[in-house]
Short mmCIF file of C-alpha atoms and ligand atoms in Angstrom, two decimals:
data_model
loop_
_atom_site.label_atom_id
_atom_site.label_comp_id
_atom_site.label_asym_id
_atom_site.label_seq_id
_atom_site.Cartn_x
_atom_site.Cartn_y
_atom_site.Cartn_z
CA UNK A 1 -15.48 -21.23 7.62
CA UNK A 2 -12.02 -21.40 7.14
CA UNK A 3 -9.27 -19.03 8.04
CA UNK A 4 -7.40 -19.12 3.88
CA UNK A 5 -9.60 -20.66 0.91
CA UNK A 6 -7.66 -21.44 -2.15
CA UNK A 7 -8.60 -21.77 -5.59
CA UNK A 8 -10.35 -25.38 -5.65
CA UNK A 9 -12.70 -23.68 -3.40
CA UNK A 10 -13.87 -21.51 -6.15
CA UNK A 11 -15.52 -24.63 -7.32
CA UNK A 12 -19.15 -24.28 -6.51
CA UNK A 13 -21.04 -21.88 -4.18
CA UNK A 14 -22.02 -24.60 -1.89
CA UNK A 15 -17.94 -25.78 -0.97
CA UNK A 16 -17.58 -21.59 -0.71
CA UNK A 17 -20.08 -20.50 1.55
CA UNK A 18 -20.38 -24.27 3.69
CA UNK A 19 -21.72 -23.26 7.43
CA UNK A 20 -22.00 -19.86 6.71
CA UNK A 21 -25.08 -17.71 6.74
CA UNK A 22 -23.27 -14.96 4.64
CA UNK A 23 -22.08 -15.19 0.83
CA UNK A 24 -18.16 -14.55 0.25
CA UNK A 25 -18.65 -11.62 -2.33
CA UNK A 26 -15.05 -10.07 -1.59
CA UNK A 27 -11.80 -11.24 -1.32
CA UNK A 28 -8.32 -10.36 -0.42
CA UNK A 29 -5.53 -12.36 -2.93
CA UNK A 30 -2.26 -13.27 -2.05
CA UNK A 31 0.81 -15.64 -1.70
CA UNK A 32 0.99 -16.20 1.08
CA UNK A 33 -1.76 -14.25 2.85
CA UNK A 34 -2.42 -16.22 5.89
CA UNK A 35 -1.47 -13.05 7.39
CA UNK A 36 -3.69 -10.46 5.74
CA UNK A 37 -5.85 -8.21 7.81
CA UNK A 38 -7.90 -7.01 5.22
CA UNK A 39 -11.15 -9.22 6.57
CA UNK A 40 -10.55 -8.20 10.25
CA UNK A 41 -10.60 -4.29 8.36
CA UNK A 42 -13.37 -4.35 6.03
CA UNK A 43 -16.08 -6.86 7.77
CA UNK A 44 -18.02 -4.74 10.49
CA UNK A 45 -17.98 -2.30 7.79
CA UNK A 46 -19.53 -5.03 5.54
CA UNK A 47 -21.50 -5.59 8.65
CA UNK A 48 -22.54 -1.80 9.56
CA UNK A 49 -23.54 -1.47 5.37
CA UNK A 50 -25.83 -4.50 5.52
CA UNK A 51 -24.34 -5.95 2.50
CA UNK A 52 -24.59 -9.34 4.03
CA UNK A 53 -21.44 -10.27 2.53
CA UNK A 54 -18.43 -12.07 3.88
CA UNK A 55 -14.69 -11.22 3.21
CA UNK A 56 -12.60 -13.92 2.70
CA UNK A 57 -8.70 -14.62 2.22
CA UNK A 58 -8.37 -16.80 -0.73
CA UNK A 59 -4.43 -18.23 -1.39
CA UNK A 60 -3.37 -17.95 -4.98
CA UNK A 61 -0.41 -19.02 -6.49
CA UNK A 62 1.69 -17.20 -9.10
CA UNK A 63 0.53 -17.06 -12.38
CA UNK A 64 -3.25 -18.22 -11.63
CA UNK A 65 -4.37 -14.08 -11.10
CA UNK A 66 -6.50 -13.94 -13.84
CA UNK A 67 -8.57 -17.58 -13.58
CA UNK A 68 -8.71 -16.48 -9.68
CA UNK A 69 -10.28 -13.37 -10.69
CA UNK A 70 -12.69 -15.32 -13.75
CA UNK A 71 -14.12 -17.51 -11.24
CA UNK A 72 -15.12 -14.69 -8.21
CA UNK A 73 -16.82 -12.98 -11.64
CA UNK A 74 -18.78 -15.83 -12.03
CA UNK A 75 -19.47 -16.21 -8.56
CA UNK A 76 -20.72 -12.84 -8.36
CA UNK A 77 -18.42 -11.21 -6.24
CA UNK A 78 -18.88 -7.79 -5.81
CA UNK A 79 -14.92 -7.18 -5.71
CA UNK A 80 -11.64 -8.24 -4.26
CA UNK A 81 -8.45 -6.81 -2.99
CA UNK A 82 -4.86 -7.68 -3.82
CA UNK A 83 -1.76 -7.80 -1.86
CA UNK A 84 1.90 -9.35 -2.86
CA UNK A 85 3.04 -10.52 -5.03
CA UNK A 86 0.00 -10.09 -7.12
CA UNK A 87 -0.38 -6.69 -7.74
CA UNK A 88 1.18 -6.59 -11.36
CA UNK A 89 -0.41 -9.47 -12.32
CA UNK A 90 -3.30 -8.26 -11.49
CA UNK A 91 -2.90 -4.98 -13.21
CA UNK A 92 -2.21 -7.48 -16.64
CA UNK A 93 -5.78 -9.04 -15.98
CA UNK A 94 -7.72 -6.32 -15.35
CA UNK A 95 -9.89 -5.29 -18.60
CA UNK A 96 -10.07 -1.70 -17.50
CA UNK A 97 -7.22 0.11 -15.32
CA UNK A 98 -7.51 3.54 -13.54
CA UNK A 99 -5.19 6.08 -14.29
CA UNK A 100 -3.42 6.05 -11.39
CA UNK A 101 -3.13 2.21 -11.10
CA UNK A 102 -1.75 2.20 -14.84
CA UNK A 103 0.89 4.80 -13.76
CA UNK A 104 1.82 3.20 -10.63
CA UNK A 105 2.28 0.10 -12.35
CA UNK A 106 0.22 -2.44 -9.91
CA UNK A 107 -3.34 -2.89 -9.01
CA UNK A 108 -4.46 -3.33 -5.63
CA UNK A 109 -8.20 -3.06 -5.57
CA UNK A 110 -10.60 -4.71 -9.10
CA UNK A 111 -14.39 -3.99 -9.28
CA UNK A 112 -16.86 -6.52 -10.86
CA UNK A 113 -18.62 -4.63 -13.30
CA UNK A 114 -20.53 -8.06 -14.87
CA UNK A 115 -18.07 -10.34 -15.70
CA UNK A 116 -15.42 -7.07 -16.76
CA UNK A 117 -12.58 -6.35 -14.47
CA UNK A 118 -11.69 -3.16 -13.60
CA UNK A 119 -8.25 -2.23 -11.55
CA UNK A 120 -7.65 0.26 -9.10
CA UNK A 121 -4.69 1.90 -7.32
CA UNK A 122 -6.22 3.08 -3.48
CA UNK A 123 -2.25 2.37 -1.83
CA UNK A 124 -1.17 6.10 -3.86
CA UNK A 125 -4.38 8.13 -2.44
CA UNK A 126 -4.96 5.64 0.71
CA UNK A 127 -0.79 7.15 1.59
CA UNK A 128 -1.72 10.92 0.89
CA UNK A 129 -4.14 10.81 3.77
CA UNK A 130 -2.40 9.24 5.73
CA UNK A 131 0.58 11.18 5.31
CA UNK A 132 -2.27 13.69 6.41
CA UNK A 133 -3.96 12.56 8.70
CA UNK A 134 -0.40 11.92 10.70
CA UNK A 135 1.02 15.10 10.27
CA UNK A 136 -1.36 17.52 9.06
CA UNK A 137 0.58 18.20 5.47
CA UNK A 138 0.13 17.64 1.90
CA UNK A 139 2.30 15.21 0.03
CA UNK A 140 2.61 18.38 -2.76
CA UNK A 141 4.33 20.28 -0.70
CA UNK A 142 7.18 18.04 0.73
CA UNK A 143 10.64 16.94 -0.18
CA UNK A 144 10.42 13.50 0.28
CA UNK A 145 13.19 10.29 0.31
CA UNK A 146 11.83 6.89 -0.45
CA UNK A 147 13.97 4.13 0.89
CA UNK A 148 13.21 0.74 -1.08
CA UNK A 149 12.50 2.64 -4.24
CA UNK A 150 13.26 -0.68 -5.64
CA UNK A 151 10.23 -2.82 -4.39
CA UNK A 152 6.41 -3.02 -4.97
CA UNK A 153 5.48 -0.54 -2.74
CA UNK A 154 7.98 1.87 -2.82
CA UNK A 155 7.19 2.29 -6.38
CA UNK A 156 3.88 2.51 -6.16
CA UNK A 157 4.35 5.38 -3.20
CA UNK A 158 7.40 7.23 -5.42
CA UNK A 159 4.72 7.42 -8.24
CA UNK A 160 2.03 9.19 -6.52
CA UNK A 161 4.21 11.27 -5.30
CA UNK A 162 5.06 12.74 -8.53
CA UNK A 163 1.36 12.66 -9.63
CA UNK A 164 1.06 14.76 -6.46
CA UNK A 165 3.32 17.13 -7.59
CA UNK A 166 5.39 16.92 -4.98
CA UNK A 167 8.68 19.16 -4.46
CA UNK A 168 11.39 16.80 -4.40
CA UNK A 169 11.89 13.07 -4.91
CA UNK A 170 15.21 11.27 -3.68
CA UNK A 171 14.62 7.35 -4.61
CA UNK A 172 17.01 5.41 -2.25
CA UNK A 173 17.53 1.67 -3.01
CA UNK A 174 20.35 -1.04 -1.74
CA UNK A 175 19.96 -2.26 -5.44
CA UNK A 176 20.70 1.49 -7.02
CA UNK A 177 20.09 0.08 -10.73
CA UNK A 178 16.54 -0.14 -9.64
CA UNK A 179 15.91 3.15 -8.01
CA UNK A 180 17.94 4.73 -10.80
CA UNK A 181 15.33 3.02 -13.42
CA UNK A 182 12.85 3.76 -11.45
CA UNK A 183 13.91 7.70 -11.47
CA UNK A 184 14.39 7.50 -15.43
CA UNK A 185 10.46 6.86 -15.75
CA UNK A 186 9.17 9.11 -13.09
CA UNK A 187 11.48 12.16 -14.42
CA UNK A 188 9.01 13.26 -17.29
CA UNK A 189 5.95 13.71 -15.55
CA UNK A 190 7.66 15.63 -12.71
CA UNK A 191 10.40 17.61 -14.70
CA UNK A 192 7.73 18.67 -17.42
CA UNK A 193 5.54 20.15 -14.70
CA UNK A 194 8.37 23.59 -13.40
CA UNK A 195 10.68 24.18 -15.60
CA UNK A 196 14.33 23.59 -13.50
CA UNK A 197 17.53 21.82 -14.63
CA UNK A 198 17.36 18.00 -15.20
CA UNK A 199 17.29 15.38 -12.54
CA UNK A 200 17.39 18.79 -10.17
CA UNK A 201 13.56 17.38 -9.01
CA UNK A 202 14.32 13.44 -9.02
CA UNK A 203 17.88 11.78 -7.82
CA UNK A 204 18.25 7.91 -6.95
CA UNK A 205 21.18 7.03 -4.80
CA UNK A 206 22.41 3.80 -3.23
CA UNK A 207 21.69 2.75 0.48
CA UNK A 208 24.87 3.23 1.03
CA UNK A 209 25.89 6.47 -0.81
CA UNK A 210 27.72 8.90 1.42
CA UNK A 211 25.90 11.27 -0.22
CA UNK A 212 22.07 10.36 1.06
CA UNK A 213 23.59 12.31 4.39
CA UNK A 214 24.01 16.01 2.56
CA UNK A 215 20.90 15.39 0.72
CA UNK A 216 18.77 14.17 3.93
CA UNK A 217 19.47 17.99 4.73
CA UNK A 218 16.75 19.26 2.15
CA UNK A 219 14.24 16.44 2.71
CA UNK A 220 10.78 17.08 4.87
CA UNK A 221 9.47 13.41 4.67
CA UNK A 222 11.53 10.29 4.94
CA UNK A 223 9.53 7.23 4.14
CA UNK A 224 10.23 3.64 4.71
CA UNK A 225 9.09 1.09 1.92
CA UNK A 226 11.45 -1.94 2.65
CA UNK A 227 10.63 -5.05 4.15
CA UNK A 228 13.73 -3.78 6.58
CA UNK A 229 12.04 -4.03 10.40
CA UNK A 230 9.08 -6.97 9.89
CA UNK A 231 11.45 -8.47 12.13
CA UNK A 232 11.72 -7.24 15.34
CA UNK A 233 15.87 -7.74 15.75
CA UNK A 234 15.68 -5.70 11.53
CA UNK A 235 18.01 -2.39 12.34
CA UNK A 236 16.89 0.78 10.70
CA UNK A 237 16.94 0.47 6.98
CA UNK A 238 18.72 4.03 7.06
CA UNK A 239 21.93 5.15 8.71
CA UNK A 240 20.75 7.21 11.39
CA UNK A 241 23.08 10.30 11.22
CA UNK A 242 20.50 10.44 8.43
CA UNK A 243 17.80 11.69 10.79
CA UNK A 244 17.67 14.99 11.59
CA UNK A 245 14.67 16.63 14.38
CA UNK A 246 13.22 18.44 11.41
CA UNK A 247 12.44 15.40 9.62
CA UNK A 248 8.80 13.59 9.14
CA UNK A 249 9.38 9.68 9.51
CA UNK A 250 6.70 7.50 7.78
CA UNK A 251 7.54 3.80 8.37
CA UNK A 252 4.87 1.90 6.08
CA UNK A 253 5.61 -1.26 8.50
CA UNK A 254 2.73 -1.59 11.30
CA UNK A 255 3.90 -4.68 12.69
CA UNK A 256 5.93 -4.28 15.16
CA UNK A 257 4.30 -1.24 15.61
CA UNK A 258 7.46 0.49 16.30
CA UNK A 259 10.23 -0.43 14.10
CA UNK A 260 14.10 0.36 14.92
CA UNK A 261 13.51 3.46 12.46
CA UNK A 262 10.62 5.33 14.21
CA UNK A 263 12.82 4.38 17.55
CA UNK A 264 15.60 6.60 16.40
CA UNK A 265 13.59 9.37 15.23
CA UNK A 266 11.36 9.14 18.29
CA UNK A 267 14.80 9.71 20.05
CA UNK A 268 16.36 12.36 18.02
CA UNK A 269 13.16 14.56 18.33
CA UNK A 270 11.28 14.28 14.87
CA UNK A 271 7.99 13.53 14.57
CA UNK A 272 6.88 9.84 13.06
CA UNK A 273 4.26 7.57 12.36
CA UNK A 274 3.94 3.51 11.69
CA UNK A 275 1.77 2.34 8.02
CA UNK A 276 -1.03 1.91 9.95
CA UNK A 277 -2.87 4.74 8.98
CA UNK A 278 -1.60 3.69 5.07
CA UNK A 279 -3.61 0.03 5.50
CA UNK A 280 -6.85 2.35 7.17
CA UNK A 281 -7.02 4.17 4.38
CA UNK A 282 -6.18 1.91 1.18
CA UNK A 283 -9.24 0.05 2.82
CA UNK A 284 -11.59 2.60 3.51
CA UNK A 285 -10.91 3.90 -0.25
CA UNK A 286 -11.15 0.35 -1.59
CA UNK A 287 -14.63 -0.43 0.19
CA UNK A 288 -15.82 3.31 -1.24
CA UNK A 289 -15.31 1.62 -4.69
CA UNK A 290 -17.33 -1.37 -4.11
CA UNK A 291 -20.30 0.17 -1.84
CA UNK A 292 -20.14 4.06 -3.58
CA UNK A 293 -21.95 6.48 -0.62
CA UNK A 294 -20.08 4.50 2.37
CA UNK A 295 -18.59 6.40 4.86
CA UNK A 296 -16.38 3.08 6.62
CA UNK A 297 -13.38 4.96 7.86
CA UNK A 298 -14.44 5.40 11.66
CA UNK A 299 -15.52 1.94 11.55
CA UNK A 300 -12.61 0.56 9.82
CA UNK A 301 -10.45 2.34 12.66
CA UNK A 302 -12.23 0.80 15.45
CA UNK A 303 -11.91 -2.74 13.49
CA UNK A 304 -8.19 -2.54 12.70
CA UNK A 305 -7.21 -1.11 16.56
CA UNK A 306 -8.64 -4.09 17.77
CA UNK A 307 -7.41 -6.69 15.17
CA UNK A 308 -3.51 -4.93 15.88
CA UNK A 309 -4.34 -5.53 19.84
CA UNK A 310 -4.82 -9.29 19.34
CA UNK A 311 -1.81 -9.80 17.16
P1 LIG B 1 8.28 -6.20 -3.17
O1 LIG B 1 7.70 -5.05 -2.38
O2 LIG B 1 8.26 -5.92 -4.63
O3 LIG B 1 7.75 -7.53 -2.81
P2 LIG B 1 10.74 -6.90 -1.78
O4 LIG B 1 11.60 -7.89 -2.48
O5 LIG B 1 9.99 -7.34 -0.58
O6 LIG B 1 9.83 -6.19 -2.87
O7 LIG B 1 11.68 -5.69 -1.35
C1 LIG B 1 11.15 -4.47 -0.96
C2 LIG B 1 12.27 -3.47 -0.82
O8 LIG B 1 13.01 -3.79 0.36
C3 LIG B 1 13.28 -3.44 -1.97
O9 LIG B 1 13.53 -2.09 -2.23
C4 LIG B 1 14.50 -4.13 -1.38
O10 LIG B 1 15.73 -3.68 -1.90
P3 LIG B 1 16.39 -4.35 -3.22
O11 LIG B 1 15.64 -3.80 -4.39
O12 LIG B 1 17.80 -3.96 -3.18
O13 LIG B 1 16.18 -5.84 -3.07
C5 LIG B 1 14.40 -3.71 0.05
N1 LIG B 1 15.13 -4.58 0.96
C6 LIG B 1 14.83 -5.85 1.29
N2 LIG B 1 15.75 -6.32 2.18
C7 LIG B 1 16.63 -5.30 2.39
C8 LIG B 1 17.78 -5.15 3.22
N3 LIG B 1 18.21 -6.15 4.01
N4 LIG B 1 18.43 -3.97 3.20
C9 LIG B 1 18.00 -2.96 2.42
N5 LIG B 1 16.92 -3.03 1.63
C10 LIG B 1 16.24 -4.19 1.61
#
């Protein structure tokens, strides 16, 4: 068995599934994805179902989505995740899309339906329980700053928050022209909703706009979507006379565990909480769509604890 498959794989079963009792029926795509813990998440869950299938991480270059996806239909896989930077791509091959998938823009999770694909968006709903599960509130009910309102996932997280409803959006982005796009197309849907002045619910500032301080005053939730901390020696994405003891801190990093960010708001006295609970529950919701009736969270918890202990 091997650790990434790529696409010549795909060629037969027998090259696939080669000293393995178990048929690959789902897959995680990426570019790389080496580094994927989606089959550490979602196979003693595979396991505990007795679906006797096998996940597998299968390396896809740009621009080869949609043949990727044609051949695991013919293979008669049951379903496959997607990570970066795939997830649009995906969305464009898909021959059914979800609601929320088509509003956030990207695709994370496709369903086999015969040789039809069908997209999903489980990174929207997978963060509103985590957000929780950490702190015991509802995404509707916060004033929330996204920081990297610019990028794949901090899109996808500024979206469902207005499908949520929620009270306040403040899209924060070192390239502003992209959080202020970004705000543009997310204004309808939460401006139509109460009837206040315009751009009073949604603002979009740059990284380094004095004025992210005042406005951090009137903010619940701060979330973290840049790649800003991967690295261990990464500073906080956000200046931290930004932080303030009332604040919620969601960093959607989980390795390092504890980025620079959660450090300062650790120290200042507000509560925070690393994206592991974000990648438990994208999963769980993801392997809900393939096997309908599962219950894999508590599993999926015990499996991704352990995989995080042997990194
Ligand atoms: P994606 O999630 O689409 O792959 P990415 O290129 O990895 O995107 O970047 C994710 C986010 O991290 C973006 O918002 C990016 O800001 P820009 O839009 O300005 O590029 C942000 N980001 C990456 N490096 C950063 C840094 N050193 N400082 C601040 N923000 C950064």
């Amino acid at each position: 068995m091997k650790e990434v498959y790529t696409l010549d794989d795909l060629a037969s079963r027998s090259s696939l599934d080669e000293a393995s009792g178990h048929l690959a029926r789902l897959a995680v795509l990426g570019y790389p994805v080496a580094h994927s813990l989606s089959p550490q998440l979602h196979q003693d869950a595979l396991d505990q179902a007795e679906s006797g299938a096998r996940y597998i991480r299968l390396e896809v270059p740009p621009g080869r989505v949609a043949e990727a996806l044609d051949r695991l239909a013919d293979l008669d896989f049951v379903g496959a995740n997607v990570t970066v930077p795939h997830k649009f791509e995906a969305l464009s091959a898909a021959d059914e899309v979800d609601e929320g998938s088509a509003m956030l823009g990207a695709a994370n999770t496709i369903l086999f339906d015969g040789d039809r694909k069908l997209a999903f968006n489980t990174d929207g709903p997978g963060f509103v329980r985590a957000i929780h599960e950490e702190f015991l509130v509802d995404v509707k009910d916060l004033r929330i700053m996204v920081v990297g309102a610019g990028g794949g996932a901090g899109r996808a997280i500024a979206a469902q928050c207005v499908r949520e409803g929620c009270e306040k959006l403040i899209l924060v982005n070192r390239t502003v022209d992209k959080a202020d796009s970004l705000a543009t197309e997310l204004r309808p849907y939460l401006e139509s909703e109460r009837l206040e002045g315009p751009g009073e619910r949604i603002k979009s500032f740059s990284l380094d706009s004095p004025e992210i301080l005042a406005e951090s005053d009137q903010i619940d939730l701060i979330v973290n979507t840049t790649s800003v901390g991967l690295q261990r020696s990464d500073p906080s994405p956000l200046p931290s006379s930004c932080l303030q003891p009332h604040h919620l801190v969601y960093d959607t990093i989980y390795n390092p565990a504890q980025t620079r960010l959660l450090q300062e708001a650790t120290r200042i006295g507000a509560r925070s909480a690393n994206g592991c609970s974000l990648l438990l529950h994208q999963g769980a919701l993801a392997f809900e769509l393939w096997f309908p009736g599962n219950q894999p969270l508590s599993i999926m918890r015990r499996s991704l604890t352990r995989a995080l202990e042997l990194k």
